[in-house]
Amino acid sequence: MSEEKSEGKRLEERLTWKFPHIGKAAPEQIEEAAVFCEGYKAFLDRGKTERECVAQIVEMARAAGYQEFDPSKKYRPGEKVYVRNRGKSVLLTTFGTKPVREGVRINGAHIDSPRLDLKPNPLYEKNEIAYFKTHYYGGIRKYQWGTVPLAMHGVVVKKNGEKITICVGEEAGDPVFCISDLLPHLAAKQNERRLSEGLKGEELNIIVGSLPFVDDKVKEPVKLMALKLLNEKYGITEADFFRAEIEMVPAQKAVDVGLDRSMIGAYGQDDRVCAYTALMAEFDAKEPAYTTVTVLTDKEEIGSEGNTGMVSDYLKNHIEYLAQMEYTDPKEVFHHSMCLSADVNAAFDPTFSDVFEANNSSYLNKGCVLTKYTGARGKSGSNDASAETMAAFIAIMEENGVYWQSGELGAVDLGGGGTIAKFITRLDIDVVDLGVPVLSMHAPFEITAKLDVYHTYKAFQAFYR
Ligand code: MN
Ligand code: MN
């Protein structure tokens, strides 16, 4: 029997391209990826809000030898610094051996995720149940948030300036909170609604209590009881909600998914999966050639607005400080810099295959996704990375054994979305999107594959090498 390949088969191998499944191409990496993802799961559980993420990132950075940045100091290659922006976003830098005049390498991910924020005046009582009113943050499918156990996270700044940190629903034995939904027996009318209105915005009301403070003189005794319990635990009163930021998030912890444990299910993987992998790559950078700037930012889910989001100049200011330390014009630094906009993409979902274009989708277990453009319709709102930028990043990944794939955000004209990429391109920097494919993105329970998380880390590591 001849083992010889036919001419057509040889030509096919030489001329066509398919991204491999890492589980087939490199099965020995399954275990490495699983080990890496244990740290990631712990990171997810410790940081369910942007503030909690910044707090744990700074703690981890200090333990890894990072010091608070001082623009008046001189730093040597290999020295590591961090900058906190209002407790909601953070920058980390490892100084490189080359002068910053030759550019810096930026990796930006976001640490905010879609959720339910409490309204400024949230607490009310109706038919002897106490509730919180919420206003959703970011793109959620509202119907997914009913009958899901929720935890309460946030801060309250009291009148005397004292800042109280709130966290209920995360410790073993903690109570959780919930939005109710109708039983099927009474849902005939609700079932006629469009799915986008399955639960309406003003129906995202969170049950917080059902027992009264017993006193016939009190008009809203269940609300009063809830306030009494909050006051006992946190020393706050109803007026303090106006000086608070309280976020209701899924109480579920990060867990393995599947009999083979190949996937992770958790809240907030968009985009903490890229934040964690970027952070680990930043920590690994010892004496990189180019100075690194890892930016873990806030507000991406509402358009990168605000002074802790990427519309703010805080990244620009940081790079300008780095330039000034070398008496270099920052414009020169920007122009020679490269940036990864580290964000997730939609993984091809076989159950809903018609919203994807199979040849240009990302798949679980094929590695990190390089996304040339995001945007909607005719690439509107996209930075659309150049062929040169794509070539530069593909080369970095291929030279370092990174499994990567290409992906678009769904089929043409079926939707779209954006990332922080377009805000960074405004600085005259080459940017492309790279991240992890996610199933059920923006749902209370999102799914990623461990091999993809691992190879996204490897891509970021290679970028900083
Ligand atoms: Mn994202
Ligand atoms: Mn998102």
Short mmCIF file of C-alpha atoms and ligand atoms in Angstrom, two decimals:
data_model
loop_
_atom_site.label_atom_id
_atom_site.label_comp_id
_atom_site.label_asym_id
_atom_site.label_seq_id
_atom_site.Cartn_x
_atom_site.Cartn_y
_atom_site.Cartn_z
CA MET A 1 0.00 0.00 0.00
CA SER A 2 1.30 3.40 -0.89
CA GLU A 3 1.51 6.07 1.83
CA GLU A 4 2.26 8.66 -0.85
CA LYS A 5 0.01 11.70 -0.77
CA SER A 6 -1.75 12.63 -3.96
CA GLU A 7 -0.69 15.79 -5.75
CA GLY A 8 -3.96 17.48 -4.89
CA LYS A 9 -3.58 16.56 -1.20
CA ARG A 10 -0.05 18.02 -1.15
CA LEU A 11 -1.21 21.16 -2.90
CA GLU A 12 -4.09 21.47 -0.49
CA GLU A 13 -1.73 21.23 2.49
CA ARG A 14 0.54 23.85 1.01
CA LEU A 15 -2.10 26.35 -0.06
CA THR A 16 -5.07 26.16 2.30
CA TRP A 17 -5.34 27.10 5.96
CA LYS A 18 -7.41 25.89 8.91
CA PHE A 19 -6.88 26.82 12.56
CA PRO A 20 -6.20 23.66 14.58
CA HIS A 21 -8.01 22.50 17.74
CA ILE A 22 -5.38 22.77 20.50
CA GLY A 23 -6.71 19.66 22.21
CA LYS A 24 -5.73 17.71 19.09
CA ALA A 25 -2.58 19.60 18.10
CA ALA A 26 -1.06 19.91 21.58
CA PRO A 27 -2.91 17.68 24.07
CA GLU A 28 -0.02 17.95 26.52
CA GLN A 29 -1.08 21.56 27.14
CA ILE A 30 -4.50 20.64 28.53
CA GLU A 31 -3.06 20.09 32.00
CA GLU A 32 -0.85 23.24 31.87
CA ALA A 33 -3.89 25.29 30.94
CA ALA A 34 -5.97 23.77 33.76
CA VAL A 35 -3.26 24.64 36.30
CA PHE A 36 -3.00 28.22 34.97
CA CYS A 37 -6.78 28.66 35.19
CA GLU A 38 -6.95 27.86 38.91
CA GLY A 39 -5.39 31.28 39.59
CA TYR A 40 -7.82 32.83 37.13
CA LYS A 41 -10.85 31.35 38.91
CA ALA A 42 -9.62 32.70 42.25
CA PHE A 43 -9.12 36.14 40.63
CA LEU A 44 -12.74 36.10 39.35
CA ASP A 45 -14.12 35.22 42.78
CA ARG A 46 -12.11 37.97 44.50
CA GLY A 47 -13.01 40.70 42.01
CA LYS A 48 -16.62 41.04 40.90
CA THR A 49 -16.52 44.84 40.55
CA GLU A 50 -13.93 47.18 39.05
CA ARG A 51 -13.03 48.47 42.53
CA GLU A 52 -12.50 44.96 43.90
CA CYS A 53 -10.38 44.13 40.87
CA VAL A 54 -8.18 47.19 41.37
CA ALA A 55 -7.76 46.39 45.07
CA GLN A 56 -6.66 42.83 44.40
CA ILE A 57 -4.49 43.80 41.41
CA VAL A 58 -2.60 46.37 43.51
CA GLU A 59 -2.17 43.84 46.32
CA MET A 60 -0.85 41.23 43.87
CA ALA A 61 1.39 43.81 42.18
CA ARG A 62 2.94 44.90 45.48
CA ALA A 63 3.62 41.25 46.31
CA ALA A 64 5.29 40.95 42.88
CA GLY A 65 7.62 43.89 43.62
CA TYR A 66 5.69 46.81 42.08
CA GLN A 67 5.90 50.24 43.68
CA GLU A 68 3.67 53.27 43.33
CA PHE A 69 4.90 55.30 40.33
CA ASP A 70 6.82 58.48 41.10
CA PRO A 71 7.39 60.58 37.93
CA SER A 72 10.24 62.46 39.64
CA LYS A 73 12.27 59.26 40.07
CA LYS A 74 14.60 57.52 37.62
CA TYR A 75 13.89 53.86 36.95
CA ARG A 76 16.21 51.14 35.68
CA PRO A 77 15.25 48.35 33.25
CA GLY A 78 13.25 45.67 35.05
CA GLU A 79 11.85 48.01 37.72
CA LYS A 80 8.08 47.80 38.16
CA VAL A 81 5.51 50.46 39.04
CA TYR A 82 1.75 50.91 39.23
CA VAL A 83 -0.63 53.87 39.04
CA ARG A 84 -4.13 53.75 40.50
CA ASN A 85 -6.85 55.88 38.95
CA ARG A 86 -9.54 56.61 41.57
CA GLY A 87 -9.63 52.99 42.71
CA LYS A 88 -11.41 51.96 39.50
CA SER A 89 -8.68 51.52 36.95
CA VAL A 90 -4.98 50.78 37.19
CA LEU A 91 -1.81 51.00 35.07
CA LEU A 92 1.25 48.79 35.49
CA THR A 93 4.64 49.34 33.92
CA THR A 94 7.86 47.33 33.72
CA PHE A 95 10.73 49.46 32.45
CA GLY A 96 12.44 48.14 29.33
CA THR A 97 16.03 48.16 28.13
CA LYS A 98 15.26 50.34 25.09
CA PRO A 99 14.50 54.05 25.52
CA VAL A 100 10.76 54.83 25.44
CA ARG A 101 11.52 57.00 22.40
CA GLU A 102 11.37 53.71 20.47
CA GLY A 103 7.82 53.16 21.72
CA VAL A 104 6.13 51.28 24.52
CA ARG A 105 4.05 48.10 24.40
CA ILE A 106 0.56 48.61 25.71
CA ASN A 107 -1.92 45.91 26.67
CA GLY A 108 -5.37 47.16 27.66
CA ALA A 109 -8.23 45.14 29.14
CA HIS A 110 -11.32 46.23 31.05
CA ILE A 111 -12.37 45.23 34.55
CA ASP A 112 -15.98 46.46 34.56
CA SER A 113 -18.72 44.00 33.58
CA PRO A 114 -22.46 44.25 32.89
CA ARG A 115 -24.49 44.22 36.12
CA LEU A 116 -27.38 45.78 38.01
CA ASP A 117 -26.53 49.01 39.84
CA LEU A 118 -28.73 50.22 42.67
CA LYS A 119 -30.56 53.43 41.84
CA PRO A 120 -29.58 56.46 43.97
CA ASN A 121 -32.76 56.06 46.04
CA PRO A 122 -33.21 52.29 45.86
CA LEU A 123 -35.06 50.97 48.88
CA TYR A 124 -38.86 50.62 48.92
CA GLU A 125 -41.58 48.38 50.29
CA LYS A 126 -44.49 46.90 48.37
CA ASN A 127 -47.08 44.52 49.81
CA GLU A 128 -44.83 43.80 52.77
CA ILE A 129 -41.75 42.90 50.77
CA ALA A 130 -38.69 45.18 50.74
CA TYR A 131 -36.96 45.74 47.41
CA PHE A 132 -34.03 47.53 45.79
CA LYS A 133 -34.68 49.41 42.54
CA THR A 134 -31.90 48.88 39.99
CA HIS A 135 -30.62 50.47 36.81
CA TYR A 136 -28.74 48.06 34.60
CA TYR A 137 -25.14 48.84 33.59
CA GLY A 138 -23.88 47.71 30.19
CA GLY A 139 -25.57 45.48 27.65
CA ILE A 140 -27.60 42.85 29.45
CA ARG A 141 -30.41 40.61 28.26
CA LYS A 142 -32.76 41.47 31.07
CA TYR A 143 -34.69 38.20 31.12
CA GLN A 144 -31.47 36.34 32.03
CA TRP A 145 -31.20 38.12 35.39
CA GLY A 146 -34.43 36.87 36.99
CA THR A 147 -34.33 34.00 39.54
CA VAL A 148 -30.52 34.17 39.71
CA PRO A 149 -28.89 34.45 43.16
CA LEU A 150 -27.30 37.89 43.42
CA ALA A 151 -24.65 39.34 45.72
CA MET A 152 -24.38 42.95 46.85
CA HIS A 153 -21.02 44.70 46.36
CA GLY A 154 -20.04 48.31 46.68
CA VAL A 155 -18.98 51.33 48.64
CA VAL A 156 -20.78 53.97 50.66
CA VAL A 157 -19.14 57.27 51.51
CA LYS A 158 -20.69 58.49 54.74
CA LYS A 159 -21.39 62.11 55.59
CA ASN A 160 -18.22 62.23 57.70
CA GLY A 161 -16.15 61.04 54.72
CA GLU A 162 -15.68 57.52 55.99
CA LYS A 163 -15.78 54.95 53.17
CA ILE A 164 -17.62 51.71 53.93
CA THR A 165 -17.08 48.62 51.78
CA ILE A 166 -20.14 46.41 51.33
CA CYS A 167 -20.09 42.76 50.37
CA VAL A 168 -23.02 40.42 51.05
CA GLY A 169 -23.57 37.08 49.35
CA GLU A 170 -20.02 35.86 48.78
CA GLU A 171 -19.00 34.21 52.06
CA ALA A 172 -20.23 30.70 52.86
CA GLY A 173 -23.46 31.05 54.80
CA ASP A 174 -24.18 34.60 53.53
CA PRO A 175 -27.71 35.37 52.37
CA VAL A 176 -28.18 36.26 48.69
CA PHE A 177 -30.71 38.41 46.82
CA CYS A 178 -32.99 37.75 43.88
CA ILE A 179 -35.31 39.13 41.20
CA SER A 180 -38.57 37.15 40.99
CA ASP A 181 -40.23 35.98 37.79
CA LEU A 182 -43.67 34.54 37.04
CA LEU A 183 -44.58 30.89 37.32
CA PRO A 184 -45.46 29.31 33.94
CA HIS A 185 -49.06 28.84 35.11
CA LEU A 186 -49.57 32.61 35.18
CA ALA A 187 -47.16 33.62 32.45
CA ALA A 188 -49.43 33.32 29.42
CA LYS A 189 -49.58 37.10 28.97
CA GLN A 190 -45.91 37.66 29.76
CA ASN A 191 -45.04 34.94 27.23
CA GLU A 192 -46.56 37.14 24.51
CA ARG A 193 -43.94 39.83 25.17
CA ARG A 194 -40.91 40.18 22.96
CA LEU A 195 -37.88 38.47 24.51
CA SER A 196 -36.16 41.86 24.99
CA GLU A 197 -39.04 42.72 27.33
CA GLY A 198 -39.31 39.32 29.05
CA LEU A 199 -38.33 41.24 32.14
CA LYS A 200 -38.57 45.02 31.71
CA GLY A 201 -36.07 47.49 33.15
CA GLU A 202 -38.42 48.56 35.93
CA GLU A 203 -39.12 44.91 36.78
CA LEU A 204 -35.51 44.26 37.76
CA ASN A 205 -36.43 44.76 41.41
CA ILE A 206 -34.37 42.90 43.95
CA ILE A 207 -35.97 41.25 46.98
CA VAL A 208 -34.11 42.26 50.12
CA GLY A 209 -36.42 41.29 52.98
CA SER A 210 -39.87 40.20 54.12
CA LEU A 211 -40.01 40.62 57.91
CA PRO A 212 -41.41 43.80 59.54
CA PHE A 213 -40.12 45.90 62.38
CA VAL A 214 -43.14 45.34 64.63
CA ASP A 215 -44.65 48.73 65.52
CA ASP A 216 -48.15 49.77 64.38
CA LYS A 217 -46.99 53.40 64.15
CA VAL A 218 -44.58 52.60 61.32
CA LYS A 219 -45.95 52.84 57.76
CA GLU A 220 -43.30 50.76 55.99
CA PRO A 221 -42.10 48.29 58.63
CA VAL A 222 -40.39 45.82 56.22
CA LYS A 223 -38.36 48.60 54.63
CA LEU A 224 -37.50 49.84 58.12
CA MET A 225 -36.34 46.37 59.12
CA ALA A 226 -34.02 46.23 56.08
CA LEU A 227 -32.62 49.67 57.00
CA LYS A 228 -32.15 48.57 60.61
CA LEU A 229 -30.14 45.52 59.52
CA LEU A 230 -28.00 47.60 57.13
CA ASN A 231 -27.48 50.15 59.89
CA GLU A 232 -26.40 47.46 62.35
CA LYS A 233 -23.95 45.94 59.88
CA TYR A 234 -22.59 49.03 58.11
CA GLY A 235 -23.68 52.03 60.17
CA ILE A 236 -25.54 53.56 57.20
CA THR A 237 -28.95 55.21 56.83
CA GLU A 238 -31.22 55.70 53.81
CA ALA A 239 -29.64 59.08 52.98
CA ASP A 240 -26.26 57.37 52.56
CA PHE A 241 -27.45 55.60 49.38
CA PHE A 242 -27.05 58.95 47.59
CA ARG A 243 -23.31 58.76 48.34
CA ALA A 244 -22.93 55.14 47.30
CA GLU A 245 -22.09 52.88 44.39
CA ILE A 246 -23.67 49.49 44.95
CA GLU A 247 -23.54 46.80 42.29
CA MET A 248 -25.66 43.64 42.29
CA VAL A 249 -23.79 40.78 40.61
CA PRO A 250 -24.30 37.02 40.32
CA ALA A 251 -23.36 35.27 43.59
CA GLN A 252 -22.19 32.20 41.66
CA LYS A 253 -18.47 31.38 42.00
CA ALA A 254 -16.22 30.44 39.08
CA VAL A 255 -16.50 26.72 38.37
CA ASP A 256 -15.33 24.12 35.88
CA VAL A 257 -17.81 23.25 33.14
CA GLY A 258 -18.12 19.90 31.38
CA LEU A 259 -17.29 16.29 32.25
CA ASP A 260 -13.79 16.95 30.93
CA ARG A 261 -13.50 20.19 32.98
CA SER A 262 -12.26 21.89 29.80
CA MET A 263 -14.24 25.10 30.34
CA ILE A 264 -14.83 27.74 32.99
CA GLY A 265 -18.25 29.10 33.87
CA ALA A 266 -18.36 32.40 35.75
CA TYR A 267 -19.72 35.91 35.90
CA GLY A 268 -17.61 38.78 34.53
CA GLN A 269 -15.24 36.87 32.26
CA ASP A 270 -15.77 39.72 29.77
CA ASP A 271 -13.24 41.10 30.28
CA ARG A 272 -11.56 39.91 33.45
CA VAL A 273 -10.28 36.95 31.46
CA CYS A 274 -8.10 39.37 29.50
CA ALA A 275 -7.34 41.45 32.60
CA TYR A 276 -5.99 38.41 34.45
CA THR A 277 -3.97 37.07 31.53
CA ALA A 278 -2.59 40.57 30.83
CA LEU A 279 -1.67 40.97 34.49
CA MET A 280 0.14 37.62 34.60
CA ALA A 281 2.09 38.52 31.44
CA GLU A 282 2.94 41.91 32.97
CA PHE A 283 4.21 40.20 36.13
CA ASP A 284 6.33 37.82 34.01
CA ALA A 285 8.09 40.66 32.17
CA LYS A 286 11.59 40.78 33.66
CA GLU A 287 13.80 43.07 31.57
CA PRO A 288 11.68 43.55 28.46
CA ALA A 289 13.13 45.31 25.45
CA TYR A 290 10.21 47.75 25.30
CA THR A 291 8.72 49.36 28.39
CA THR A 292 5.34 47.79 29.14
CA VAL A 293 2.11 49.60 29.93
CA THR A 294 -0.66 47.29 31.12
CA VAL A 295 -3.88 49.24 31.48
CA LEU A 296 -6.82 47.64 33.28
CA THR A 297 -9.63 50.07 32.75
CA ASP A 298 -13.19 50.86 33.80
CA LYS A 299 -16.39 51.84 31.95
CA GLU A 300 -15.80 49.91 28.71
CA GLU A 301 -19.27 48.41 28.97
CA ILE A 302 -20.89 51.85 28.77
CA GLY A 303 -18.73 53.20 25.97
CA SER A 304 -15.43 53.83 27.81
CA GLU A 305 -16.87 57.06 29.23
CA GLY A 306 -15.83 58.86 32.39
CA ASN A 307 -12.47 59.70 33.91
CA THR A 308 -11.75 56.05 34.76
CA GLY A 309 -12.58 54.89 31.21
CA MET A 310 -10.51 55.10 28.06
CA VAL A 311 -11.98 58.43 26.90
CA SER A 312 -10.03 59.88 29.83
CA ASP A 313 -6.43 61.03 29.30
CA TYR A 314 -5.04 58.94 32.15
CA LEU A 315 -3.23 56.50 29.84
CA LYS A 316 -1.90 59.37 27.72
CA ASN A 317 -0.73 61.19 30.83
CA HIS A 318 1.13 58.12 32.06
CA ILE A 319 2.97 57.71 28.77
CA GLU A 320 3.77 61.44 28.77
CA TYR A 321 5.36 61.04 32.21
CA LEU A 322 7.44 58.15 30.87
CA ALA A 323 8.54 60.36 27.95
CA GLN A 324 9.36 63.33 30.17
CA MET A 325 11.60 61.16 32.34
CA GLU A 326 13.76 60.69 29.23
CA TYR A 327 13.35 64.28 27.96
CA THR A 328 11.58 62.81 24.92
CA ASP A 329 8.63 64.28 23.03
CA PRO A 330 5.64 62.06 23.96
CA LYS A 331 4.40 62.27 20.36
CA GLU A 332 7.42 60.26 19.33
CA VAL A 333 6.64 57.61 21.95
CA PHE A 334 3.00 57.33 20.85
CA HIS A 335 3.92 57.07 17.20
CA HIS A 336 6.30 54.15 17.78
CA SER A 337 4.11 52.28 20.26
CA MET A 338 2.03 49.15 19.72
CA CYS A 339 -1.10 48.21 21.60
CA LEU A 340 -3.22 45.15 22.12
CA SER A 341 -6.81 45.93 22.94
CA ALA A 342 -7.35 42.82 25.03
CA ASP A 343 -11.02 41.98 24.89
CA VAL A 344 -13.21 38.96 24.36
CA ASN A 345 -15.00 37.93 21.18
CA ALA A 346 -18.16 35.87 20.63
CA ALA A 347 -17.35 32.18 20.31
CA PHE A 348 -19.26 30.32 17.59
CA ASP A 349 -22.35 28.83 19.22
CA PRO A 350 -23.61 25.74 17.33
CA THR A 351 -27.10 26.15 18.84
CA PHE A 352 -27.39 29.63 17.32
CA SER A 353 -25.18 29.12 14.29
CA ASP A 354 -27.22 31.39 11.99
CA VAL A 355 -25.91 34.60 13.60
CA PHE A 356 -22.32 33.59 12.84
CA GLU A 357 -20.38 33.24 9.62
CA ALA A 358 -18.57 29.97 10.16
CA ASN A 359 -15.35 30.80 8.28
CA ASN A 360 -14.82 34.04 10.18
CA SER A 361 -15.88 33.09 13.69
CA SER A 362 -13.76 32.15 16.66
CA TYR A 363 -14.19 28.72 18.24
CA LEU A 364 -13.62 27.24 21.67
CA ASN A 365 -10.19 25.57 22.02
CA LYS A 366 -8.57 27.14 18.96
CA GLY A 367 -6.66 29.75 20.95
CA CYS A 368 -6.83 33.50 21.38
CA VAL A 369 -8.82 35.48 18.79
CA LEU A 370 -7.20 38.19 16.73
CA THR A 371 -10.02 40.54 15.70
CA LYS A 372 -9.07 42.85 12.85
CA TYR A 373 -12.16 44.98 13.26
CA THR A 374 -15.20 45.22 15.48
CA GLY A 375 -17.96 47.78 14.87
CA ALA A 376 -21.35 47.39 13.23
CA ARG A 377 -22.75 47.45 9.68
CA GLY A 378 -19.99 48.87 7.43
CA LYS A 379 -17.36 48.52 10.20
CA SER A 380 -18.83 51.65 11.78
CA GLY A 381 -17.12 52.46 15.07
CA SER A 382 -14.15 50.19 14.39
CA ASN A 383 -10.45 51.01 14.30
CA ASP A 384 -9.90 48.29 11.62
CA ALA A 385 -6.26 47.32 12.17
CA SER A 386 -3.95 47.57 9.15
CA ALA A 387 -2.37 44.62 7.35
CA GLU A 388 0.99 45.77 8.73
CA THR A 389 -0.31 45.71 12.30
CA MET A 390 -1.89 42.29 11.77
CA ALA A 391 1.40 40.99 10.34
CA ALA A 392 3.37 42.31 13.31
CA PHE A 393 1.11 40.62 15.87
CA ILE A 394 0.79 37.36 13.95
CA ALA A 395 4.59 37.18 13.76
CA ILE A 396 4.94 37.70 17.52
CA MET A 397 2.47 34.88 18.19
CA GLU A 398 3.86 32.44 15.65
CA GLU A 399 7.45 32.96 16.80
CA ASN A 400 6.37 32.06 20.31
CA GLY A 401 4.21 28.98 19.72
CA VAL A 402 0.93 30.71 20.48
CA TYR A 403 -2.24 29.12 19.12
CA TRP A 404 -4.36 31.90 17.71
CA GLN A 405 -7.37 32.24 15.43
CA SER A 406 -9.16 34.99 13.61
CA GLY A 407 -12.71 36.11 14.33
CA GLU A 408 -15.39 38.67 13.55
CA LEU A 409 -18.17 39.64 15.93
CA GLY A 410 -20.98 37.73 14.18
CA ALA A 411 -22.25 37.75 10.62
CA VAL A 412 -22.44 40.99 8.61
CA ASP A 413 -25.33 43.30 9.54
CA LEU A 414 -26.53 41.04 12.37
CA GLY A 415 -25.13 43.14 15.16
CA GLY A 416 -21.82 44.50 16.28
CA GLY A 417 -19.92 45.99 19.14
CA GLY A 418 -16.86 47.95 20.12
CA THR A 419 -13.85 47.80 22.40
CA ILE A 420 -11.29 50.26 23.79
CA ALA A 421 -9.21 49.92 20.59
CA LYS A 422 -10.61 52.97 18.84
CA PHE A 423 -9.86 55.24 21.79
CA ILE A 424 -6.19 54.24 21.85
CA THR A 425 -5.77 54.68 18.09
CA ARG A 426 -6.56 58.37 18.65
CA LEU A 427 -3.09 58.66 20.25
CA ASP A 428 -1.47 57.69 16.92
CA ILE A 429 -0.77 54.15 18.14
CA ASP A 430 -1.16 50.89 16.18
CA VAL A 431 -3.85 48.82 17.90
CA VAL A 432 -5.52 45.49 17.30
CA ASP A 433 -8.02 43.47 19.33
CA LEU A 434 -6.94 40.18 20.82
CA GLY A 435 -8.72 38.09 23.44
CA VAL A 436 -10.63 35.00 24.46
CA PRO A 437 -13.71 33.55 22.69
CA VAL A 438 -16.72 33.48 25.06
CA LEU A 439 -20.05 31.67 24.95
CA SER A 440 -23.08 33.46 26.47
CA MET A 441 -21.17 36.75 26.65
CA HIS A 442 -22.74 39.29 29.06
CA ALA A 443 -24.91 36.61 30.69
CA PRO A 444 -24.74 36.05 34.45
CA PHE A 445 -22.77 32.87 33.69
CA GLU A 446 -20.30 33.14 30.79
CA ILE A 447 -18.24 30.27 29.39
CA THR A 448 -14.62 30.19 28.21
CA ALA A 449 -12.29 27.29 27.34
CA LYS A 450 -9.19 26.87 29.48
CA LEU A 451 -6.90 26.31 26.48
CA ASP A 452 -8.00 29.65 25.02
CA VAL A 453 -7.40 31.46 28.31
CA TYR A 454 -3.94 29.90 28.48
CA HIS A 455 -3.00 30.86 24.93
CA THR A 456 -4.22 34.41 25.43
CA TYR A 457 -1.81 34.60 28.35
CA LYS A 458 0.94 33.18 26.13
CA ALA A 459 0.17 35.78 23.44
CA PHE A 460 0.43 38.62 25.97
CA GLN A 461 3.62 37.13 27.37
CA ALA A 462 5.14 36.98 23.88
CA PHE A 463 4.12 40.60 23.22
CA TYR A 464 6.09 41.76 26.28
CA ARG A 465 9.10 39.50 25.68
MN MN B 1 -15.34 43.39 26.71
MN MN B 2 -18.67 43.43 27.01
#
